[in-house]
Coordinates of C-alpha atoms (C1' of nucleotides) in Angstrom, one line a residue:
Chain E
M1 CA 24.4 -18.4 35.5
T2 CA 21.7 -20.9 34.5
N3 CA 23.9 -23.5 32.9
S4 CA 21.9 -26.7 33.3
T5 CA 18.9 -27.7 31.3
K6 CA 16.9 -28.1 34.4
Q7 CA 17.6 -24.7 35.8
R8 CA 17.0 -23.1 32.4
R9 CA 13.6 -24.8 32.1
E10 CA 12.8 -23.7 35.6
V11 CA 13.4 -20.1 34.7
I12 CA 11.3 -20.5 31.5
L13 CA 8.4 -22.0 33.5
T14 CA 8.6 -19.2 36.0
S15 CA 8.5 -16.6 33.3
A16 CA 5.7 -18.4 31.5
Y17 CA 3.5 -18.6 34.6
R18 CA 4.2 -15.0 35.5
D19 CA 3.4 -13.5 32.1
G20 CA 1.3 -16.2 30.5
F21 CA 3.5 -16.2 27.5
V22 CA 7.2 -16.5 26.6
G23 CA 8.8 -15.7 23.3
V24 CA 11.7 -17.7 21.8
R25 CA 13.7 -14.7 20.9
Q26 CA 13.5 -13.0 24.3
L27 CA 14.3 -16.3 26.1
A28 CA 17.3 -16.9 24.0
D29 CA 18.4 -13.4 24.8
E30 CA 17.8 -13.6 28.5
L31 CA 19.3 -17.0 29.0
S32 CA 22.2 -16.4 26.6
V33 CA 21.6 -19.6 24.6
S34 CA 20.7 -20.2 21.0
E35 CA 17.1 -20.2 19.8
A36 CA 17.5 -23.8 19.0
T37 CA 18.1 -24.6 22.6
V38 CA 15.1 -22.6 23.7
R39 CA 13.0 -24.4 21.2
R40 CA 14.1 -27.7 22.5
D41 CA 13.3 -26.6 26.0
L42 CA 9.9 -25.4 25.1
H43 CA 9.2 -28.6 23.1
G44 CA 10.3 -30.6 26.1
L45 CA 8.1 -28.7 28.5
A46 CA 5.2 -29.0 26.0
T47 CA 5.5 -32.8 25.8
E48 CA 5.4 -32.8 29.6
G49 CA 2.2 -31.0 29.3
L50 CA 3.4 -27.9 31.2
L51 CA 3.2 -25.5 28.3
Q52 CA 1.5 -25.1 25.0
L53 CA 3.6 -24.3 21.9
N54 CA 2.6 -21.4 19.7
H55 CA 4.3 -19.7 16.9
G56 CA 7.0 -17.4 18.4
G57 CA 7.0 -19.1 21.8
A58 CA 4.8 -20.9 24.2
S59 CA 1.9 -20.1 26.6
V60 CA 0.4 -21.7 29.7
I61 CA -2.4 -24.1 29.2
R62 CA -5.7 -22.6 30.1
G63 CA -9.4 -23.5 30.0
S64 CA -9.8 -25.2 26.6
D65 CA -7.5 -28.1 27.2
H66 CA -6.1 -29.7 24.2
S67 CA -5.6 -33.2 25.5
F68 CA -9.2 -33.3 26.4
L69 CA -10.3 -32.1 23.0
S70 CA -8.0 -34.6 21.2
K71 CA -9.4 -37.5 23.2
L72 CA -12.8 -36.2 22.5
T73 CA -12.3 -36.8 18.8
Q74 CA -11.3 -40.4 19.2
N75 CA -14.0 -43.0 18.6
V76 CA -16.5 -40.2 18.1
E77 CA -19.1 -42.4 16.5
A78 CA -18.9 -45.1 19.2
K79 CA -19.1 -42.5 21.9
Q80 CA -22.1 -40.7 20.3
T81 CA -23.9 -44.0 19.9
I82 CA -23.3 -45.0 23.5
A83 CA -24.1 -41.5 24.8
R84 CA -27.5 -41.5 23.0
L85 CA -28.5 -44.9 24.3
A86 CA -27.4 -43.9 27.8
A87 CA -29.4 -40.7 27.7
Q88 CA -32.5 -42.6 26.8
L89 CA -32.4 -44.3 30.1
V90 CA -32.7 -41.0 31.9
C91 CA -36.2 -39.7 32.8
D92 CA -37.1 -36.2 33.6
G93 CA -36.5 -35.2 37.2
E94 CA -33.9 -37.8 37.8
Q95 CA -30.6 -37.6 39.8
L96 CA -27.5 -38.6 38.0
F97 CA -23.8 -38.9 38.4
L98 CA -21.6 -38.5 35.3
D99 CA -17.9 -39.3 35.5
S100 CA -15.2 -37.0 34.0
G101 CA -14.5 -39.0 30.9
T102 CA -15.3 -38.1 27.4
T103 CA -18.1 -40.7 26.9
C104 CA -20.1 -39.1 29.7
F105 CA -19.2 -35.7 28.3
A106 CA -20.8 -36.8 25.1
M107 CA -24.0 -37.4 27.0
T108 CA -24.4 -33.7 27.9
A109 CA -25.8 -32.9 24.5
F110 CA -28.6 -35.4 24.9
L111 CA -29.3 -34.4 28.5
R112 CA -29.9 -30.7 27.9
G113 CA -33.4 -31.3 26.7
K114 CA -34.5 -33.2 29.8
R115 CA -36.5 -31.4 32.5
G116 CA -35.6 -31.1 36.2
L117 CA -32.5 -33.2 36.2
S118 CA -29.9 -33.0 39.0
V119 CA -26.5 -33.9 37.7
I120 CA -23.5 -34.7 40.0
V121 CA -20.2 -34.3 38.3
N122 CA -16.5 -34.0 39.1
S123 CA -15.6 -32.6 35.7
I124 CA -15.6 -28.8 35.2
R125 CA -15.9 -29.3 31.5
T126 CA -19.0 -31.4 31.8
A127 CA -20.5 -29.0 34.3
Q128 CA -20.1 -26.1 32.0
E129 CA -21.5 -28.0 29.1
L130 CA -24.6 -28.9 31.1
H131 CA -25.7 -25.3 31.3
A132 CA -29.3 -25.4 30.4
P133 CA -32.6 -24.1 31.9
G134 CA -34.1 -26.5 34.5
L135 CA -30.9 -28.4 34.9
N136 CA -29.2 -28.5 38.3
V137 CA -25.5 -29.2 38.3
L138 CA -23.7 -30.2 41.5
I139 CA -19.9 -30.2 41.4
L140 CA -17.9 -32.4 43.7
G141 CA -15.3 -30.4 45.5
G142 CA -11.7 -31.4 45.9
Q143 CA -8.3 -31.1 44.5
Y144 CA -8.4 -29.5 41.1
R145 CA -6.5 -31.2 38.3
P146 CA -6.0 -28.6 35.6
E147 CA -4.9 -31.0 32.9
R148 CA -8.0 -33.0 33.3
M149 CA -10.3 -30.3 34.4
D150 CA -11.7 -32.4 37.2
T151 CA -11.7 -32.6 41.0
V152 CA -10.5 -35.6 43.0
G153 CA -9.1 -36.5 46.4
P154 CA -10.5 -37.0 49.9
M155 CA -12.7 -33.9 49.7
A156 CA -14.4 -35.1 46.6
G157 CA -14.8 -38.4 48.4
A158 CA -16.4 -36.8 51.4
S159 CA -18.8 -34.9 49.2
M160 CA -19.7 -38.1 47.4
D161 CA -20.4 -39.8 50.7
R162 CA -23.2 -37.4 51.4
L163 CA -25.1 -38.3 48.2
R164 CA -27.2 -41.4 47.6
G165 CA -30.0 -42.6 45.4
Y166 CA -28.7 -41.4 42.1
L167 CA -28.1 -43.1 38.8
A168 CA -24.4 -43.4 38.1
F169 CA -23.0 -43.4 34.6
V170 CA -19.3 -44.3 34.5
G171 CA -16.9 -44.9 31.6
T172 CA -13.8 -46.9 32.0
D173 CA -10.4 -47.3 30.5
G174 CA -10.9 -51.0 30.1
V175 CA -12.6 -54.0 31.6
G176 CA -11.7 -57.6 32.3
M177 CA -13.9 -60.4 33.4
D178 CA -12.0 -61.2 36.5
F179 CA -10.9 -57.7 37.5
G180 CA -14.0 -55.7 36.9
L181 CA -13.8 -52.1 35.5
T182 CA -10.6 -50.2 35.7
A183 CA -9.1 -46.8 35.2
I184 CA -5.6 -45.6 34.3
D185 CA -5.2 -43.3 37.2
I186 CA -5.7 -44.1 40.8
E187 CA -7.4 -40.8 41.7
S188 CA -10.2 -41.3 39.2
A189 CA -10.5 -44.9 40.0
H190 CA -11.1 -44.1 43.7
I191 CA -13.7 -41.4 43.2
F192 CA -15.6 -43.3 40.5
G193 CA -15.5 -46.4 42.7
Q194 CA -17.2 -44.5 45.4
A195 CA -19.7 -43.0 43.0
V196 CA -20.7 -46.5 41.9
G197 CA -20.8 -47.8 45.5
N198 CA -23.3 -45.2 46.6
A199 CA -25.5 -45.2 43.5
R200 CA -29.0 -46.5 43.3
Q201 CA -28.0 -48.1 40.1
S202 CA -24.8 -48.0 38.0
I203 CA -24.5 -48.1 34.3
L204 CA -21.2 -48.8 32.6
L205 CA -20.4 -47.1 29.3
A206 CA -17.7 -49.0 27.3
D207 CA -17.0 -49.0 23.6
S208 CA -16.0 -52.2 22.0
S209 CA -12.2 -51.4 22.3
K210 CA -12.4 -51.5 26.1
F211 CA -13.2 -55.2 26.5
D212 CA -10.3 -57.4 27.7
N213 CA -8.1 -54.4 28.0
P214 CA -8.0 -53.7 31.7
G215 CA -6.2 -50.7 33.1
L216 CA -4.1 -50.7 36.3
Y217 CA -6.6 -49.5 38.9
K218 CA -9.8 -51.1 39.8
I219 CA -12.9 -48.9 39.9
A220 CA -15.5 -51.5 41.0
D221 CA -16.6 -55.1 40.8
W222 CA -19.1 -56.4 38.2
A223 CA -21.6 -57.0 41.0
A224 CA -22.0 -53.2 41.3
I225 CA -23.0 -52.8 37.7
S226 CA -26.6 -53.4 36.5
K227 CA -26.3 -52.3 32.9
V228 CA -23.6 -52.1 30.2
I229 CA -23.9 -49.9 27.2
T230 CA -21.6 -50.5 24.2
D231 CA -21.5 -49.6 20.6
K232 CA -21.9 -53.1 19.1
R233 CA -22.6 -56.7 20.1
P234 CA -19.5 -57.9 22.0
A235 CA -18.0 -61.4 21.7
E236 CA -20.1 -64.3 22.7
A237 CA -18.0 -64.9 25.8
W238 CA -18.9 -61.5 27.1
C239 CA -22.6 -61.8 26.2
G240 CA -22.6 -65.0 28.2
F241 CA -20.7 -63.4 31.0
F242 CA -23.3 -60.6 31.3
A243 CA -26.3 -62.9 31.0
E244 CA -24.9 -65.1 33.8
R245 CA -24.6 -62.1 36.1
E246 CA -27.9 -60.6 35.1
I247 CA -26.3 -57.5 33.8
E248 CA -28.4 -56.0 31.1
L249 CA -26.5 -55.5 27.9
I250 CA -27.5 -52.6 25.7
Y251 CA -26.2 -51.9 22.1
P252 CA -27.7 -50.4 19.0
Q253 CA -30.3 -52.6 17.2
E254 CA -29.0 -53.8 13.8
S255 CA -32.2 -52.6 12.3
S256 CA -31.8 -49.0 13.5
L257 CA -30.4 -46.9 10.7
P258 CA -27.2 -45.0 11.3
E259 CA -28.2 -41.3 11.2
Chain O
M1 CA 5.6 -5.5 22.0
T2 CA 2.9 -8.0 21.3
N3 CA 4.7 -9.9 18.7
S4 CA 3.1 -13.3 18.6
T5 CA -0.3 -14.2 17.2
K6 CA -1.3 -15.7 20.5
Q7 CA -0.6 -12.6 22.5
R8 CA -2.3 -10.4 20.0
R9 CA -5.4 -12.4 20.0
E10 CA -5.5 -12.3 23.7
V11 CA -5.3 -8.5 23.6
I12 CA -8.1 -8.5 21.1
L13 CA -10.3 -10.7 23.3
T14 CA -9.7 -8.5 26.3
S15 CA -10.7 -5.4 24.3
A16 CA -13.7 -7.2 23.0
Y17 CA -14.9 -8.2 26.4
R18 CA -14.3 -4.7 27.7
D19 CA -16.2 -2.8 25.0
G20 CA -18.5 -5.5 23.6
F21 CA -17.2 -4.7 20.2
V22 CA -13.8 -4.2 18.4
G23 CA -13.1 -2.5 15.2
V24 CA -10.7 -3.7 12.6
R25 CA -9.3 -0.2 12.0
Q26 CA -8.7 0.6 15.7
L27 CA -7.1 -2.8 16.4
A28 CA -4.8 -2.5 13.5
D29 CA -3.7 0.9 14.8
E30 CA -3.4 -0.2 18.4
L31 CA -1.5 -3.4 17.7
S32 CA 0.6 -1.9 14.9
V33 CA -0.2 -4.6 12.4
S34 CA -2.0 -4.5 9.1
E35 CA -5.8 -4.8 8.8
A36 CA -5.3 -8.0 7.0
T37 CA -3.7 -9.5 10.1
V38 CA -6.4 -8.2 12.3
R39 CA -9.0 -9.8 10.0
R40 CA -7.2 -13.1 10.2
D41 CA -7.2 -12.9 13.9
L42 CA -10.8 -12.1 14.2
H43 CA -11.6 -14.8 11.8
G44 CA -9.6 -17.3 13.8
L45 CA -11.2 -16.2 17.1
A46 CA -14.6 -16.5 15.4
T47 CA -14.0 -20.0 14.2
E48 CA -13.0 -20.9 17.8
G49 CA -16.4 -19.6 18.8
L50 CA -15.0 -16.8 20.9
L51 CA -16.2 -13.9 18.9
Q52 CA -18.9 -13.1 16.4
L53 CA -17.8 -11.3 13.2
N54 CA -19.6 -8.2 12.0
H55 CA -18.8 -5.6 9.4
G56 CA -16.0 -3.5 10.6
G57 CA -15.0 -5.7 13.4
A58 CA -16.3 -8.3 15.8
S59 CA -18.5 -8.5 18.9
V60 CA -18.7 -10.8 21.8
I61 CA -20.9 -13.8 21.4
R62 CA -24.3 -13.5 23.1
G63 CA -25.1 -15.8 26.0
S64 CA -21.5 -16.6 26.9
D65 CA -20.1 -15.9 30.4
H66 CA -20.3 -12.3 29.6
S67 CA -21.4 -11.1 33.0
F68 CA -18.2 -12.2 34.7
L69 CA -15.9 -10.9 31.9
S70 CA -17.6 -7.5 31.7
K71 CA -17.3 -7.0 35.5
L72 CA -13.7 -8.0 35.1
T73 CA -13.1 -4.9 33.2
Q74 CA -14.7 -2.4 35.6
N75 CA -12.4 -0.5 37.9
V76 CA -9.5 -2.5 36.5
E77 CA -6.8 -0.2 38.0
A78 CA -8.3 -0.2 41.4
K79 CA -8.6 -3.9 41.4
Q80 CA -5.1 -4.4 40.2
T81 CA -3.7 -2.1 42.9
I82 CA -5.6 -3.9 45.6
A83 CA -4.8 -7.3 44.2
R84 CA -1.1 -6.5 44.2
L85 CA -1.1 -5.3 47.8
A86 CA -3.1 -8.3 48.8
A87 CA -0.7 -10.8 47.2
Q88 CA 2.1 -9.2 49.1
L89 CA 0.6 -10.4 52.3
V90 CA 0.9 -14.0 51.1
C91 CA 4.0 -16.0 52.0
D92 CA 5.2 -19.1 50.3
G93 CA 3.6 -22.3 51.5
E94 CA 0.5 -20.6 52.9
Q95 CA -3.1 -21.7 52.8
L96 CA -5.6 -19.2 51.3
F97 CA -9.2 -18.8 50.5
L98 CA -10.2 -16.6 47.6
D99 CA -13.8 -15.7 47.0
S100 CA -15.4 -15.8 43.5
G101 CA -15.3 -12.1 42.9
T102 CA -13.2 -10.3 40.3
T103 CA -10.9 -8.6 42.8
C104 CA -9.8 -11.9 44.1
F105 CA -9.6 -13.1 40.6
A106 CA -7.1 -10.3 39.9
M107 CA -4.9 -11.7 42.6
T108 CA -4.2 -14.9 40.6
A109 CA -1.6 -13.3 38.4
F110 CA 0.4 -12.2 41.5
L111 CA 0.0 -15.5 43.2
R112 CA 1.3 -17.7 40.4
G113 CA 4.9 -16.9 41.2
K114 CA 4.6 -18.1 44.9
R115 CA 5.7 -21.5 46.0
G116 CA 3.8 -24.2 47.7
L117 CA 0.5 -22.4 48.1
S118 CA -2.8 -24.2 48.8
V119 CA -5.7 -22.1 47.5
I120 CA -9.3 -22.8 48.3
V121 CA -11.8 -21.4 45.9
N122 CA -15.4 -21.6 44.9
S123 CA -14.8 -20.0 41.5
I124 CA -14.1 -22.2 38.5
R125 CA -12.5 -19.3 36.7
T126 CA -10.2 -18.5 39.5
A127 CA -9.2 -22.2 39.8
Q128 CA -8.4 -22.4 36.1
E129 CA -6.3 -19.2 36.3
L130 CA -4.3 -20.5 39.3
H131 CA -2.8 -23.3 37.2
A132 CA 0.9 -23.1 38.0
P133 CA 3.6 -25.5 39.2
G134 CA 3.7 -26.0 42.9
L135 CA 0.2 -24.5 43.3
N136 CA -2.4 -26.6 44.9
V137 CA -6.0 -25.7 44.1
L138 CA -9.0 -26.9 46.1
I139 CA -12.4 -26.3 44.7
L140 CA -15.4 -26.2 47.0
G141 CA -18.1 -28.5 45.7
G142 CA -21.8 -27.5 45.5
Q143 CA -24.4 -26.1 43.3
Y144 CA -22.9 -24.8 40.1
R145 CA -24.0 -21.4 38.9
P146 CA -23.0 -21.1 35.2
E147 CA -23.5 -17.3 35.0
R148 CA -21.1 -16.7 37.8
M149 CA -19.0 -19.8 37.3
D150 CA -18.9 -20.6 40.9
T151 CA -20.3 -23.1 43.4
V152 CA -22.6 -22.4 46.3
G153 CA -25.1 -24.0 48.6
P154 CA -25.1 -26.4 51.5
M155 CA -22.6 -28.8 49.9
A156 CA -20.1 -25.9 49.5
G157 CA -20.8 -25.0 53.1
A158 CA -20.2 -28.5 54.3
S159 CA -16.9 -28.6 52.5
M160 CA -16.0 -25.2 53.9
D161 CA -16.7 -26.5 57.4
R162 CA -13.9 -29.1 57.1
L163 CA -11.3 -26.5 56.5
R164 CA -9.6 -24.2 59.0
G165 CA -6.5 -22.2 59.5
Y166 CA -6.4 -20.5 56.2
L167 CA -6.1 -16.8 55.3
A168 CA -9.3 -15.6 53.7
F169 CA -9.5 -12.9 51.1
V170 CA -13.0 -11.6 50.4
G171 CA -14.3 -8.9 48.2
T172 CA -17.6 -7.3 48.9
D173 CA -20.4 -5.5 47.0
G174 CA -20.4 -2.8 49.6
V175 CA -19.8 -2.0 53.3
G176 CA -21.5 0.0 55.9
M177 CA -20.2 0.9 59.3
D178 CA -23.2 -0.6 61.1
F179 CA -24.0 -3.5 58.9
G180 CA -20.5 -4.9 58.2
L181 CA -19.7 -6.3 54.8
T182 CA -22.4 -7.3 52.4
A183 CA -23.1 -9.0 49.1
I184 CA -25.8 -8.6 46.5
D185 CA -26.8 -12.3 46.4
I186 CA -27.6 -14.4 49.4
E187 CA -25.9 -17.5 48.3
S188 CA -22.5 -15.8 48.0
A189 CA -23.0 -14.0 51.3
H190 CA -23.6 -17.2 53.0
I191 CA -20.6 -19.1 51.7
F192 CA -18.3 -16.1 52.1
G193 CA -19.5 -15.6 55.6
Q194 CA -18.7 -19.1 56.5
A195 CA -15.3 -18.7 54.9
V196 CA -14.6 -15.7 57.0
G197 CA -15.9 -17.4 60.1
N198 CA -13.5 -20.4 59.8
A199 CA -10.5 -18.4 58.7
R200 CA -7.3 -17.9 60.8
Q201 CA -7.4 -14.3 59.6
S202 CA -9.7 -12.5 57.2
I203 CA -8.7 -9.7 54.8
L204 CA -11.3 -7.5 53.1
L205 CA -10.6 -6.2 49.6
A206 CA -12.8 -3.2 48.8
D207 CA -12.2 -0.4 46.3
S208 CA -13.2 3.1 47.3
S209 CA -16.5 2.9 45.6
K210 CA -17.7 0.3 48.0
F211 CA -17.7 2.4 51.2
D212 CA -21.1 3.4 52.4
N213 CA -22.8 1.4 49.7
P214 CA -24.0 -1.7 51.5
G215 CA -25.7 -4.5 49.6
L216 CA -28.7 -6.4 50.9
Y217 CA -27.1 -9.5 52.5
K218 CA -24.6 -9.5 55.3
I219 CA -21.4 -11.5 54.9
A220 CA -19.8 -10.9 58.2
D221 CA -19.3 -8.4 61.1
W222 CA -16.4 -6.1 61.3
A223 CA -15.1 -8.1 64.2
A224 CA -14.2 -10.9 61.9
I225 CA -12.0 -8.7 59.7
S226 CA -8.4 -8.0 60.6
K227 CA -7.2 -6.0 57.6
V228 CA -8.8 -3.9 54.9
I229 CA -7.1 -3.3 51.6
T230 CA -8.3 -0.5 49.3
D231 CA -7.1 1.6 46.5
K232 CA -6.8 5.0 48.1
R233 CA -7.1 6.6 51.5
P234 CA -10.8 6.5 52.6
A235 CA -12.7 9.3 54.3
E236 CA -11.5 10.3 57.7
A237 CA -14.6 8.8 59.3
W238 CA -13.6 5.4 57.9
C239 CA -10.0 5.8 59.0
G240 CA -11.1 6.5 62.5
F241 CA -13.6 3.6 62.4
F242 CA -10.9 1.2 61.4
A243 CA -8.4 2.5 64.0
E244 CA -11.0 2.2 66.7
R245 CA -11.5 -1.5 65.9
E246 CA -7.8 -2.2 65.4
I247 CA -8.4 -3.1 61.8
E248 CA -5.3 -2.5 59.8
L249 CA -5.9 -0.3 56.8
I250 CA -3.8 -0.8 53.8
Y251 CA -3.7 1.4 50.7
P252 CA -1.0 2.4 48.2
Q253 CA 1.6 4.9 49.5
E254 CA 1.3 8.3 47.9
S255 CA 5.0 8.2 47.1
S256 CA 4.8 5.0 45.1
L257 CA 4.9 5.8 41.4
P258 CA 2.2 4.4 39.2
E259 CA 4.0 2.0 36.8
Chain N
dT1 C1' 42.6 -39.7 31.0
dG2 C1' 39.7 -41.2 27.2
dA3 C1' 35.5 -43.1 25.2
dA4 C1' 30.6 -42.7 25.3
dT5 C1' 26.8 -39.9 25.9
dT6 C1' 24.5 -35.7 26.1
dT7 C1' 23.9 -31.0 25.1
dT8 C1' 24.5 -27.2 22.2
dG9 C1' 24.7 -24.1 18.1
dA10 C1' 24.8 -23.5 13.2
dT11 C1' 22.6 -24.6 8.8
dT12 C1' 19.1 -25.9 5.8
dG13 C1' 14.6 -26.5 3.6
dA14 C1' 9.7 -26.5 5.1
dA15 C1' 5.9 -24.3 7.3
dT16 C1' 3.7 -20.4 8.9
dA17 C1' 2.7 -15.4 9.4
dT18 C1' 2.5 -11.0 7.5
dG19 C1' 1.5 -7.0 4.4
dA20 C1' 0.4 -5.1 -0.1
dT21 C1' -2.4 -5.6 -3.9
dT22 C1' -6.3 -6.9 -6.3
dT23 C1' -11.0 -8.5 -6.6
dA24 C1' -15.5 -9.3 -4.5
dT25 C1' -18.9 -8.3 -1.2
dT26 C1' -21.7 -5.6 1.9
dC27 C1' -23.3 -1.2 3.6
dT28 C1' -24.8 3.6 3.0
dT29 C1' -27.0 7.4 1.0
dG30 C1' -29.6 9.8 -2.1
Chain G
dC1 C1' -33.0 0.7 -6.4
dA2 C1' -28.5 2.2 -8.0
dA3 C1' -24.0 4.4 -7.4
dG4 C1' -20.4 5.1 -4.5
dA5 C1' -18.0 4.1 -0.3
dA6 C1' -16.4 1.0 2.9
dT7 C1' -15.2 -3.4 4.2
dA8 C1' -14.0 -8.2 3.4
dA9 C1' -11.8 -12.1 1.0
dA10 C1' -8.3 -13.9 -2.2
dT11 C1' -3.8 -13.9 -3.9
dC12 C1' 0.9 -13.6 -3.9
dA13 C1' 5.7 -12.1 -2.4
dT14 C1' 8.4 -11.5 1.6
dA15 C1' 9.8 -12.2 6.1
dT16 C1' 9.7 -15.0 10.3
dT17 C1' 9.7 -19.0 12.6
dC18 C1' 10.1 -24.0 12.9
dA19 C1' 11.9 -28.9 12.7
dA20 C1' 15.6 -31.8 11.2
dT21 C1' 20.3 -32.6 10.7
dC22 C1' 25.0 -32.7 11.9
dA23 C1' 29.3 -31.3 13.9
dA24 C1' 31.5 -29.2 17.9
dA25 C1' 31.5 -28.7 22.7
dA26 C1' 30.5 -30.1 27.3
dT27 C1' 29.5 -33.7 30.5
dT28 C1' 29.5 -38.3 32.3
dC29 C1' 31.4 -42.5 33.6
dA30 C1' 34.7 -46.0 33.8

DNA sequence: TGAATTTTGATTGAATATGATTTATTCTTG
DNA sequence: CAAGAATAAATCATATTCAATCAAAATTCA
């Protein structure tokens, strides 16, 4: 009946999305294959990000996304440091844009205390985290990407185009002196580029590992950036580069104690 | 039946959100596992921040998105019935709009199996639940309302105005013969009214308790509605009313066995 | 056809989940 | 407040489930 791997996995996915959960035992029975094979299938589907493995089977990925949470725990200190510095630039009553990356996500904790903010986001996660009294959250519409919990595409772009005069905070997957700031996926690059283009002022958040490691897709040119926040003083070449372009470079003072 | 940890915990969460509190003894009994296992489950859910432990059981955490979840467990059977009938009207490859109510939310389970759907939503919850292969979800941007987990306002309206030719499914807080369909809050009424106005065809989902109990804000006139789905045959007056207006009335056949 | 590659199923030791038992804690009631 | 009851945590033995390995079977490709 279902003799090829592909067909079998198709059946598994269908079951999984219908019921929310599939068991190894039942699948092995239904498909007339060994449990070992089912496990291999589930493992394969899990590494493709289509299912989440559990004891006894696998389930569809819902809300609390694991890839996001795992990224969230990389470079935690650097992100926290940057996020705190970034939040200090925000006054009460301001309008902001936050991108869907984890560095901007880290800012949410520091922003909840502010008054009368309007925050534009394309990340569902960030939106939910920003829930606080006196805080107005605007989600950009568009194509929903469950694995990233954000919205992208032309509809997001059209929404973005109706907004101006905000302060944009964008992270990046890497920056190069010649190529500007970049992202790994083209959808994000496009929407963030637009966000930067329409902003009153754009601030780049980049931890030290991002320098000289450009990604594939360009977000924006350096000309669009007015400030860069990072976790420690970058190499001299970069300091000079920023000075030349009158980009303000912000990093923690040596004297400030790590809390 | 529920043999895996994951499934069991899901059942526990559902119970918890329905009743506000779950007891160790009852759960052990219902799930046919030892109390030790139930305790481990509750402990696990508590460390994930999903429940709060008490003596004798656990309760839902205060201040979470409780309003949505508690509504979700009202009239469950009626909603399931309606949702199933509604999903049967949807063919593969169709474009839909689903409102942010719980009845439309109930449709998600029946829609995940379909192929090539594009679904427009203004509910984050519904969007997340619609995650399935070959399913394209479009979120309307706009003001984010954390307690309802949806987006409303002019930006949502503007996004809505760029979309046509879809099949709209809308719930309601109540309907009256003279006043049409209504909602309790004005924001929802506005966006759903727009959704109905731009739709190729609009289908009203209303359980029997909604008839003759209009809310404050009008969503749309009866003229905009082409089908009404409910859980049982309404009063004769309503049947006549719909017949007169050539609105197709759909409810479960008496002969169909409850599964 | 025959060799190379992939897929599968069985086996094994390791990891995890479960239930019974015991010990500690918290709640109730007088 | 103290005694008793009820509930929770800790411990351990048992049962499942998992990942790794390897040989057999199926598939592919020349």
